[in-house]
């Protein structure tokens, strides 16, 4: 097989990229290791930034999303048994969308299949140096046979455990990593949300998060140990712990409960791979970086990467100039590090440190007091939470490296 852009992985990064390229008249082949049923059922993210929704809307991927989504204009931070609302929309003019990642994946798979262009399921790329070579080739398995896909460029959208990043010589990459001493146990429950908005709770027994998917389905998370065994968490224990950590000094508060539809433990970690490009191989989304879940940023970062990549690829085919492709990694990493910082801050501020260090605990309290007591602090938080502006290379201005607000020492007085 031959195509212009070989896309490895049909998660949000790969599917959005395929769609953006198709709209620009650029051909691609998408290879996905799993079955269609598997990726359409995988329960993951649920919070979409304003800019992510704008992009999906602009390119015709958001019809069902607009019919079924929940729009959120604030969230609650709960500590010491008291909830504090952060009015995100008042502070930024932007709002958030709650819509399950697997629903978005369903919409994007349907849109791709409608174009008639290839999206092959159960087609794992097998890796190897040719992925990162001067004449890119993807080797993959399909219908019991080994096959090859020749391309002009490869987009490694194959997530954290994919084959693209390992194809780049380790001497060419710097990998920045940070592990957190806790994980999340997440459940999806058939129970109406207990609140109209998300609740991020800091509690002496550990962090808890109340989120949702629809007016009938709640999504809840608990901080647990990194090596936590799910077998030790029968449903009743999960609910008891959620009741404790989400409790507040309000007799009217009540956590609604129902059958548990899904239960899993997810590690929290930060990883950044730099650069995100080697020759004609471009990494995007989780293949290049992981953020801890607390800021709800992973899916949104994946979409931000491929918006930059699609524009750069289009420019290269149109002009033969590699300037935007060369700038891909730099452009994306500016956002990635800002998001990484925000996610690290939220994670460190809201989770209980396993060693119970009293100094860190007081710093957390100071941070929460400032967040919930200062409009300026709340606004900085809200700007990050609703999402930094999407940057497309070649467009005017660069909001990720703005002019310093106080000027610089080079500016005339
Ligand atoms: P993936 O979605 O991982 O897709 C990669 C694809 O590549 C997969 O389908 C995989 O099967 C395929 N693949 C792998 N290897 C191969 C191969 N060799 N050949 C072919 N295909 C291959 N993010 C948010 O923005 N908001 C949230 O609220 C949020 N909450 C989360 C909650 C949880 C519990 C978890 C686990 C994650 C959450 N995230 C959230 C993160 C978000 O889900 C990911 O960042 C997002 O899926 C990244 O998209 P991606 O396309 O880069 O990677
Ligand atoms: C959800 C996940 C997150 O990581 C988060 O910060 C907020 C909500 C969710 O799955 O709904």
Short mmCIF file of C-alpha atoms and ligand atoms in Angstrom, two decimals:
data_model
loop_
_atom_site.label_atom_id
_atom_site.label_comp_id
_atom_site.label_asym_id
_atom_site.label_seq_id
_atom_site.Cartn_x
_atom_site.Cartn_y
_atom_site.Cartn_z
CA UNK A 1 0.00 0.00 0.00
CA UNK A 2 1.02 3.58 -0.49
CA UNK A 3 -0.36 6.83 0.89
CA UNK A 4 0.71 10.36 1.67
CA UNK A 5 0.47 10.19 5.48
CA UNK A 6 0.56 6.89 7.38
CA UNK A 7 -1.29 7.27 10.69
CA UNK A 8 -0.58 4.70 13.39
CA UNK A 9 -3.38 4.57 15.98
CA UNK A 10 -7.08 5.44 15.87
CA UNK A 11 -7.43 7.27 19.18
CA UNK A 12 -8.47 10.93 19.24
CA UNK A 13 -5.09 12.06 17.81
CA UNK A 14 -5.11 9.70 14.80
CA UNK A 15 -8.80 10.10 13.98
CA UNK A 16 -8.85 13.90 14.19
CA UNK A 17 -5.65 14.10 12.10
CA UNK A 18 -7.10 11.80 9.41
CA UNK A 19 -10.19 14.01 9.24
CA UNK A 20 -8.27 17.32 9.10
CA UNK A 21 -6.01 15.97 6.33
CA UNK A 22 -8.94 14.62 4.34
CA UNK A 23 -10.60 18.04 4.41
CA UNK A 24 -7.38 19.51 3.00
CA UNK A 25 -7.30 16.95 0.18
CA UNK A 26 -4.43 14.95 1.68
CA UNK A 27 -4.69 11.17 1.69
CA UNK A 28 -3.93 8.97 4.67
CA UNK A 29 -4.25 5.39 5.87
CA UNK A 30 -5.12 4.81 9.55
CA UNK A 31 -3.92 1.58 11.19
CA UNK A 32 -5.46 0.56 14.52
CA UNK A 33 -4.30 -2.40 16.59
CA UNK A 34 -7.63 -2.97 18.34
CA UNK A 35 -11.09 -3.83 17.00
CA UNK A 36 -13.68 -1.14 16.31
CA UNK A 37 -15.83 -2.44 19.21
CA UNK A 38 -12.87 -2.17 21.59
CA UNK A 39 -12.01 1.46 20.85
CA UNK A 40 -15.67 2.47 20.81
CA UNK A 41 -16.19 1.05 24.32
CA UNK A 42 -12.99 2.14 26.04
CA UNK A 43 -14.01 4.42 28.93
CA UNK A 44 -11.59 7.31 29.31
CA UNK A 45 -11.78 11.09 29.21
CA UNK A 46 -14.88 13.21 29.41
CA UNK A 47 -13.93 16.87 29.63
CA UNK A 48 -13.45 18.81 26.39
CA UNK A 49 -11.98 22.28 26.34
CA UNK A 50 -13.76 25.12 24.60
CA UNK A 51 -11.10 25.23 21.85
CA UNK A 52 -11.33 21.47 21.26
CA UNK A 53 -15.09 21.76 20.74
CA UNK A 54 -14.68 24.78 18.45
CA UNK A 55 -12.25 22.84 16.28
CA UNK A 56 -14.43 19.72 16.13
CA UNK A 57 -17.44 21.91 15.28
CA UNK A 58 -15.60 23.77 12.53
CA UNK A 59 -14.63 20.53 10.79
CA UNK A 60 -18.05 18.88 11.09
CA UNK A 61 -17.26 16.31 13.80
CA UNK A 62 -19.51 17.70 16.51
CA UNK A 63 -23.16 17.33 15.39
CA UNK A 64 -24.08 14.61 17.90
CA UNK A 65 -21.80 16.21 20.49
CA UNK A 66 -23.85 19.42 20.37
CA UNK A 67 -27.09 17.46 20.75
CA UNK A 68 -25.96 15.28 23.65
CA UNK A 69 -23.22 17.12 25.53
CA UNK A 70 -23.49 18.72 28.95
CA UNK A 71 -22.21 22.30 29.10
CA UNK A 72 -20.40 23.34 32.29
CA UNK A 73 -19.70 26.93 33.36
CA UNK A 74 -18.04 26.28 36.68
CA UNK A 75 -16.62 23.61 38.96
CA UNK A 76 -16.38 23.11 42.69
CA UNK A 77 -13.31 22.69 44.85
CA UNK A 78 -14.21 20.96 48.14
CA UNK A 79 -11.95 21.00 51.20
CA UNK A 80 -12.48 20.99 54.96
CA UNK A 81 -16.08 19.98 54.22
CA UNK A 82 -16.87 23.23 52.38
CA UNK A 83 -17.42 23.59 48.63
CA UNK A 84 -16.06 26.64 46.77
CA UNK A 85 -17.34 27.33 43.27
CA UNK A 86 -14.89 28.52 40.59
CA UNK A 87 -17.04 30.38 38.03
CA UNK A 88 -15.05 29.37 34.95
CA UNK A 89 -17.21 31.13 32.38
CA UNK A 90 -17.50 34.38 34.36
CA UNK A 91 -13.72 34.41 34.68
CA UNK A 92 -12.83 33.52 31.09
CA UNK A 93 -15.90 33.83 28.86
CA UNK A 94 -15.39 30.20 27.90
CA UNK A 95 -17.19 27.00 28.86
CA UNK A 96 -16.49 23.27 29.07
CA UNK A 97 -18.16 20.32 27.43
CA UNK A 98 -18.80 16.97 29.06
CA UNK A 99 -18.95 14.24 26.41
CA UNK A 100 -17.39 10.79 26.73
CA UNK A 101 -14.21 10.16 24.76
CA UNK A 102 -15.61 6.87 23.47
CA UNK A 103 -18.67 8.70 22.11
CA UNK A 104 -16.37 11.10 20.30
CA UNK A 105 -14.38 8.14 18.96
CA UNK A 106 -17.63 6.61 17.63
CA UNK A 107 -18.46 9.88 15.84
CA UNK A 108 -14.98 10.14 14.34
CA UNK A 109 -14.88 6.49 13.21
CA UNK A 110 -18.25 6.99 11.48
CA UNK A 111 -17.00 10.20 9.81
CA UNK A 112 -13.86 8.45 8.58
CA UNK A 113 -15.71 5.43 7.21
CA UNK A 114 -18.07 7.79 5.41
CA UNK A 115 -15.14 9.26 3.46
CA UNK A 116 -14.38 5.78 2.11
CA UNK A 117 -10.70 6.22 2.95
CA UNK A 118 -8.89 3.41 4.79
CA UNK A 119 -9.23 2.90 8.53
CA UNK A 120 -8.06 -0.64 9.25
CA UNK A 121 -8.95 -2.28 12.57
CA UNK A 122 -7.02 -5.18 14.08
CA UNK A 123 -4.06 -3.95 12.04
CA UNK A 124 -1.12 -3.58 14.47
CA UNK A 125 1.97 -1.78 13.23
CA UNK A 126 4.95 -3.93 14.14
CA UNK A 127 7.53 -1.20 14.63
CA UNK A 128 11.17 -1.11 13.62
CA UNK A 129 13.69 1.46 12.41
CA UNK A 130 12.02 1.99 9.02
CA UNK A 131 9.25 3.93 10.78
CA UNK A 132 11.80 6.63 11.44
CA UNK A 133 13.83 6.24 8.24
CA UNK A 134 14.30 8.68 5.34
CA UNK A 135 11.75 6.72 3.24
CA UNK A 136 9.10 5.92 5.83
CA UNK A 137 7.52 2.48 5.79
CA UNK A 138 5.05 1.01 8.27
CA UNK A 139 5.06 -2.78 8.59
CA UNK A 140 1.79 -4.14 9.92
CA UNK A 141 -0.31 -7.28 10.27
CA UNK A 142 -3.73 -7.48 8.70
CA UNK A 143 -6.06 -10.42 8.11
CA UNK A 144 -3.31 -12.87 8.99
CA UNK A 145 -0.71 -11.41 6.61
CA UNK A 146 2.29 -9.10 7.01
CA UNK A 147 1.94 -5.97 4.91
CA UNK A 148 3.74 -2.70 4.26
CA UNK A 149 2.54 0.86 3.93
CA UNK A 150 4.85 3.32 2.18
CA UNK A 151 4.27 6.99 2.94
CA UNK A 152 5.69 10.49 2.63
CA UNK A 153 5.28 11.07 6.37
CA UNK A 154 4.24 9.01 9.40
CA UNK A 155 2.13 10.30 12.28
CA UNK A 156 2.77 8.26 15.42
CA UNK A 157 -0.60 8.57 17.17
CA UNK A 158 -0.30 5.19 18.86
CA UNK A 159 -0.50 6.21 22.49
CA UNK A 160 1.99 5.70 25.27
CA UNK A 161 2.53 1.98 24.64
CA UNK A 162 2.82 2.24 20.86
CA UNK A 163 5.67 1.36 18.51
CA UNK A 164 6.48 4.76 16.95
CA UNK A 165 8.32 6.47 19.79
CA UNK A 166 10.55 3.40 20.41
CA UNK A 167 11.53 3.48 16.70
CA UNK A 168 13.41 6.75 17.27
CA UNK A 169 17.03 6.24 18.39
CA UNK A 170 17.18 6.96 22.13
CA UNK A 171 20.20 9.20 21.55
CA UNK A 172 17.95 11.58 19.60
CA UNK A 173 15.30 12.02 22.31
CA UNK A 174 15.13 13.51 25.76
CA UNK A 175 12.42 11.94 27.88
CA UNK A 176 11.32 13.96 30.92
CA UNK A 177 9.41 11.86 33.45
CA UNK A 178 7.74 12.32 36.80
CA UNK A 179 5.83 9.61 38.67
CA UNK A 180 3.30 10.42 41.37
CA UNK A 181 2.97 8.25 44.48
CA UNK A 182 -0.73 7.55 43.85
CA UNK A 183 -3.19 6.37 41.19
CA UNK A 184 -6.91 6.77 40.47
CA UNK A 185 -9.60 4.17 40.86
CA UNK A 186 -12.37 5.26 38.48
CA UNK A 187 -15.94 4.00 38.25
CA UNK A 188 -18.75 4.67 35.84
CA UNK A 189 -22.09 4.32 37.61
CA UNK A 190 -25.68 4.20 36.52
CA UNK A 191 -26.70 6.97 38.87
CA UNK A 192 -27.73 10.56 38.21
CA UNK A 193 -24.99 13.09 39.07
CA UNK A 194 -25.24 14.38 42.63
CA UNK A 195 -24.30 17.89 41.54
CA UNK A 196 -24.64 19.92 38.34
CA UNK A 197 -20.89 20.52 38.19
CA UNK A 198 -17.64 18.64 38.72
CA UNK A 199 -16.38 18.40 42.32
CA UNK A 200 -12.65 18.18 42.98
CA UNK A 201 -12.32 17.13 46.63
CA UNK A 202 -9.27 17.30 48.83
CA UNK A 203 -9.75 15.11 51.89
CA UNK A 204 -7.45 13.78 54.60
CA UNK A 205 -8.15 10.24 53.32
CA UNK A 206 -7.19 11.27 49.79
CA UNK A 207 -8.48 12.98 46.66
CA UNK A 208 -11.91 12.27 45.14
CA UNK A 209 -13.56 13.55 41.97
CA UNK A 210 -17.23 13.66 41.08
CA UNK A 211 -17.82 13.91 37.33
CA UNK A 212 -20.51 12.75 34.95
CA UNK A 213 -21.32 11.68 31.42
CA UNK A 214 -25.08 12.19 31.04
CA UNK A 215 -27.99 13.16 33.33
CA UNK A 216 -28.19 9.44 34.22
CA UNK A 217 -24.52 8.41 34.38
CA UNK A 218 -21.94 9.51 36.96
CA UNK A 219 -18.15 9.18 36.67
CA UNK A 220 -16.27 9.08 39.97
CA UNK A 221 -12.62 8.74 40.94
CA UNK A 222 -10.73 8.00 44.17
CA UNK A 223 -7.06 8.45 44.95
CA UNK A 224 -5.53 5.02 45.67
CA UNK A 225 -2.01 3.57 45.89
CA UNK A 226 -0.07 3.21 42.60
CA UNK A 227 -0.07 -0.59 42.92
CA UNK A 228 -3.68 -0.82 44.16
CA UNK A 229 -5.36 -4.19 43.58
CA UNK A 230 -8.92 -3.78 42.26
CA UNK A 231 -9.85 -7.05 43.96
CA UNK A 232 -9.69 -5.19 47.28
CA UNK A 233 -12.35 -2.72 46.11
CA UNK A 234 -15.80 -4.32 45.97
CA UNK A 235 -18.47 -1.79 44.96
CA UNK A 236 -19.64 -1.19 48.53
CA UNK A 237 -16.13 -0.17 49.63
CA UNK A 238 -15.84 2.24 46.69
CA UNK A 239 -19.17 3.89 47.56
CA UNK A 240 -18.33 4.11 51.28
CA UNK A 241 -15.03 5.82 50.49
CA UNK A 242 -16.68 8.20 48.01
CA UNK A 243 -19.35 9.09 50.58
CA UNK A 244 -16.64 9.93 53.11
CA UNK A 245 -14.40 11.95 50.82
CA UNK A 246 -17.20 13.87 49.10
CA UNK A 247 -19.07 14.62 52.35
CA UNK A 248 -19.62 18.24 53.36
CA UNK A 249 -21.11 20.32 56.15
CA UNK A 250 -24.50 20.37 54.47
CA UNK A 251 -27.27 18.06 55.66
CA UNK A 252 -28.96 18.31 52.25
CA UNK A 253 -25.94 16.80 50.46
CA UNK A 254 -26.40 13.24 49.30
CA UNK A 255 -24.30 11.09 46.97
CA UNK A 256 -26.54 9.24 44.57
CA UNK A 257 -25.49 5.64 43.96
CA UNK A 258 -26.31 2.95 41.44
CA UNK A 259 -24.93 -0.10 39.61
CA UNK A 260 -21.22 0.13 38.71
CA UNK A 261 -20.77 -0.24 34.94
CA UNK A 262 -16.98 0.00 34.74
CA UNK A 263 -14.12 0.01 37.26
CA UNK A 264 -10.40 0.48 36.62
CA UNK A 265 -7.18 1.81 38.14
CA UNK A 266 -5.14 4.39 36.20
CA UNK A 267 -1.60 5.44 37.07
CA UNK A 268 -0.80 9.13 37.27
CA UNK A 269 2.36 10.24 35.54
CA UNK A 270 3.97 13.05 33.62
CA UNK A 271 6.08 12.29 30.54
CA UNK A 272 7.33 14.64 27.83
CA UNK A 273 9.32 13.43 24.83
CA UNK A 274 11.40 16.08 23.08
CA UNK A 275 11.58 16.63 20.24
CA UNK A 276 8.26 15.23 18.99
CA UNK A 277 9.73 14.63 15.54
CA UNK A 278 12.51 12.54 14.06
CA UNK A 279 13.00 12.87 10.30
CA UNK A 280 9.63 12.16 8.73
CA UNK A 281 8.09 10.60 11.83
CA UNK A 282 5.91 12.96 13.91
CA UNK A 283 4.63 11.95 17.34
CA UNK A 284 1.27 13.29 18.54
CA UNK A 285 -0.90 12.88 21.64
CA UNK A 286 -0.09 10.29 24.29
CA UNK A 287 2.67 8.86 22.04
CA UNK A 288 4.64 12.02 22.81
CA UNK A 289 3.44 13.06 26.26
CA UNK A 290 1.35 11.95 29.22
CA UNK A 291 -0.22 14.29 31.76
CA UNK A 292 -1.65 13.17 35.10
CA UNK A 293 -5.44 12.96 34.74
CA UNK A 294 -6.24 15.66 37.33
CA UNK A 295 -6.36 18.57 34.87
CA UNK A 296 -8.45 16.59 32.31
CA UNK A 297 -6.00 17.55 29.58
CA UNK A 298 -4.75 14.42 27.74
CA UNK A 299 -7.37 14.26 25.00
CA UNK A 300 -7.33 18.03 24.54
CA UNK A 301 -3.54 18.06 24.13
CA UNK A 302 -3.80 15.27 21.55
CA UNK A 303 -6.24 17.39 19.51
CA UNK A 304 -4.04 20.51 19.89
CA UNK A 305 -1.02 18.59 18.52
CA UNK A 306 -2.76 17.33 15.41
CA UNK A 307 -4.26 20.75 14.64
CA UNK A 308 -0.68 22.03 14.40
CA UNK A 309 0.50 18.97 12.47
CA UNK A 310 -2.29 19.06 9.88
CA UNK A 311 -1.62 22.74 9.11
CA UNK A 312 2.12 22.08 8.79
CA UNK A 313 1.60 19.07 6.50
CA UNK A 314 -0.77 21.06 4.29
CA UNK A 315 1.75 23.89 4.03
CA UNK A 316 4.52 21.44 3.10
CA UNK A 317 2.50 19.80 0.33
CA UNK A 318 1.39 23.23 -0.91
CA UNK A 319 4.74 25.04 -0.86
CA UNK A 320 7.46 22.40 -0.51
CA UNK A 321 8.73 24.48 2.41
CA UNK A 322 9.54 22.54 5.59
CA UNK A 323 9.46 25.57 7.95
CA UNK A 324 6.16 24.68 9.65
CA UNK A 325 6.99 20.98 9.87
CA UNK A 326 10.34 21.94 11.39
CA UNK A 327 8.51 24.13 13.92
CA UNK A 328 5.98 21.37 14.81
CA UNK A 329 7.74 20.09 17.89
CA UNK A 330 8.62 23.55 19.22
CA UNK A 331 5.07 24.83 18.70
CA UNK A 332 3.49 21.84 20.46
CA UNK A 333 5.98 21.64 23.31
CA UNK A 334 5.28 25.23 24.38
CA UNK A 335 1.68 24.20 25.09
CA UNK A 336 2.62 20.77 26.43
CA UNK A 337 4.84 22.26 29.15
CA UNK A 338 2.23 24.82 30.21
CA UNK A 339 -0.36 22.05 30.46
CA UNK A 340 2.13 19.78 32.19
CA UNK A 341 2.74 22.46 34.81
CA UNK A 342 -0.97 23.04 35.37
CA UNK A 343 -1.71 19.30 35.66
CA UNK A 344 1.21 18.81 38.06
CA UNK A 345 0.01 21.76 40.17
CA UNK A 346 -3.56 20.48 40.38
CA UNK A 347 -2.37 16.97 41.15
CA UNK A 348 0.07 18.05 43.87
CA UNK A 349 -2.42 20.44 45.45
CA UNK A 350 -5.35 18.06 45.67
CA UNK A 351 -3.85 14.64 46.52
CA UNK A 352 -2.82 13.38 49.91
CA UNK A 353 0.89 12.77 50.11
CA UNK A 354 1.36 9.13 51.30
CA UNK A 355 4.05 10.17 53.79
CA UNK A 356 1.64 12.74 55.27
CA UNK A 357 4.36 15.41 55.33
CA UNK A 358 2.87 18.28 57.45
CA UNK A 359 4.85 20.97 55.57
CA UNK A 360 3.42 19.90 52.18
CA UNK A 361 -0.05 19.73 53.71
CA UNK A 362 0.17 23.36 54.84
CA UNK A 363 1.39 24.42 51.39
CA UNK A 364 -1.62 22.66 49.85
CA UNK A 365 -3.96 24.52 52.18
CA UNK A 366 -2.31 27.84 51.31
CA UNK A 367 -2.72 27.08 47.60
CA UNK A 368 -6.39 26.17 48.04
CA UNK A 369 -7.08 29.28 50.13
CA UNK A 370 -5.56 31.42 47.43
CA UNK A 371 -7.41 29.64 44.61
CA UNK A 372 -10.78 30.00 46.33
CA UNK A 373 -10.16 33.43 47.89
CA UNK A 374 -8.44 35.45 45.18
CA UNK A 375 -10.18 36.35 41.93
CA UNK A 376 -6.80 36.75 40.22
CA UNK A 377 -5.70 33.26 41.30
CA UNK A 378 -9.06 31.79 40.31
CA UNK A 379 -8.81 33.45 36.91
CA UNK A 380 -5.32 32.04 36.25
CA UNK A 381 -6.66 28.60 37.19
CA UNK A 382 -9.76 29.04 35.01
CA UNK A 383 -7.72 30.12 31.96
CA UNK A 384 -5.78 26.89 32.17
CA UNK A 385 -8.76 24.69 32.99
CA UNK A 386 -10.97 25.86 30.11
CA UNK A 387 -7.93 25.58 27.83
CA UNK A 388 -5.23 27.79 26.38
CA UNK A 389 -5.99 29.13 22.90
CA UNK A 390 -5.23 26.71 20.07
CA UNK A 391 -2.20 27.85 18.11
CA UNK A 392 -1.98 27.10 14.42
CA UNK A 393 1.47 27.74 12.94
CA UNK A 394 1.62 30.49 10.39
CA UNK A 395 -1.32 32.33 11.92
CA UNK A 396 -0.83 35.78 13.39
CA UNK A 397 0.41 36.12 16.97
CA UNK A 398 1.58 33.46 19.35
CA UNK A 399 -0.50 33.38 22.53
CA UNK A 400 1.79 30.78 24.10
CA UNK A 401 4.75 33.15 24.17
CA UNK A 402 2.95 36.43 24.81
CA UNK A 403 4.65 39.74 25.33
CA UNK A 404 5.59 39.96 29.02
CA UNK A 405 2.83 41.90 30.81
CA UNK A 406 5.30 44.24 32.45
CA UNK A 407 7.43 44.71 29.31
CA UNK A 408 11.07 43.57 29.17
CA UNK A 409 14.37 45.20 30.12
CA UNK A 410 14.85 45.87 26.37
CA UNK A 411 11.69 47.94 26.10
CA UNK A 412 12.14 51.73 26.18
CA UNK A 413 10.77 53.25 29.42
P1 LIG B 1 -4.94 6.85 22.56
O1 LIG B 1 -6.32 7.26 22.84
O2 LIG B 1 -4.23 5.99 23.54
O3 LIG B 1 -4.95 6.15 21.13
C1 LIG B 1 -3.84 5.44 20.63
C2 LIG B 1 -4.35 4.34 19.73
O4 LIG B 1 -3.26 3.67 19.12
C3 LIG B 1 -5.13 3.27 20.50
O5 LIG B 1 -6.38 3.07 19.91
C4 LIG B 1 -4.23 2.04 20.40
O6 LIG B 1 -5.00 0.84 20.36
C5 LIG B 1 -3.52 2.28 19.09
N1 LIG B 1 -2.24 1.58 18.96
C6 LIG B 1 -1.30 1.37 19.90
N2 LIG B 1 -0.26 0.66 19.40
C7 LIG B 1 -0.56 0.44 18.10
C8 LIG B 1 0.11 -0.24 17.06
N3 LIG B 1 1.29 -0.85 17.25
N4 LIG B 1 -0.47 -0.29 15.83
C9 LIG B 1 -1.67 0.30 15.61
N5 LIG B 1 -2.36 0.96 16.58
C10 LIG B 1 -1.80 1.03 17.80
N6 LIG B 1 -8.00 13.47 28.87
C11 LIG B 1 -8.75 14.60 28.81
O7 LIG B 1 -8.44 15.48 27.96
N7 LIG B 1 -9.81 14.84 29.63
C12 LIG B 1 -10.18 13.93 30.56
O8 LIG B 1 -11.18 14.13 31.25
C13 LIG B 1 -9.37 12.73 30.70
N8 LIG B 1 -9.67 11.78 31.60
C14 LIG B 1 -9.03 10.57 31.56
C15 LIG B 1 -9.44 9.60 32.43
C16 LIG B 1 -8.80 8.36 32.39
C17 LIG B 1 -9.27 7.30 33.36
C18 LIG B 1 -7.77 8.08 31.45
C19 LIG B 1 -7.12 6.72 31.35
C20 LIG B 1 -7.36 9.06 30.58
C21 LIG B 1 -7.97 10.32 30.63
N9 LIG B 1 -7.59 11.33 29.77
C22 LIG B 1 -8.29 12.52 29.77
C23 LIG B 1 -6.50 11.11 28.83
C24 LIG B 1 -6.98 10.76 27.42
O9 LIG B 1 -7.86 9.67 27.46
C25 LIG B 1 -5.77 10.44 26.52
O10 LIG B 1 -4.81 11.46 26.66
C26 LIG B 1 -6.18 10.32 25.05
O11 LIG B 1 -6.79 9.06 24.81
C27 LIG B 1 -4.97 10.43 24.12
O12 LIG B 1 -5.35 10.20 22.79
P2 LIG B 1 -4.33 9.56 21.75
O13 LIG B 1 -5.06 9.46 20.46
O14 LIG B 1 -3.04 10.29 21.80
O15 LIG B 1 -3.99 8.12 22.34
C1 LIG B 2 -12.90 13.46 34.22
C2 LIG B 2 -11.58 13.06 34.19
C3 LIG B 2 -10.62 13.89 34.68
O1 LIG B 2 -9.34 13.53 34.66
C4 LIG B 2 -10.96 15.13 35.23
O2 LIG B 2 -10.00 15.94 35.73
C5 LIG B 2 -12.27 15.54 35.24
C6 LIG B 2 -13.25 14.68 34.73
C7 LIG B 2 -13.92 12.56 33.68
O3 LIG B 2 -13.57 11.44 33.28
O4 LIG B 2 -15.09 12.95 33.64
#
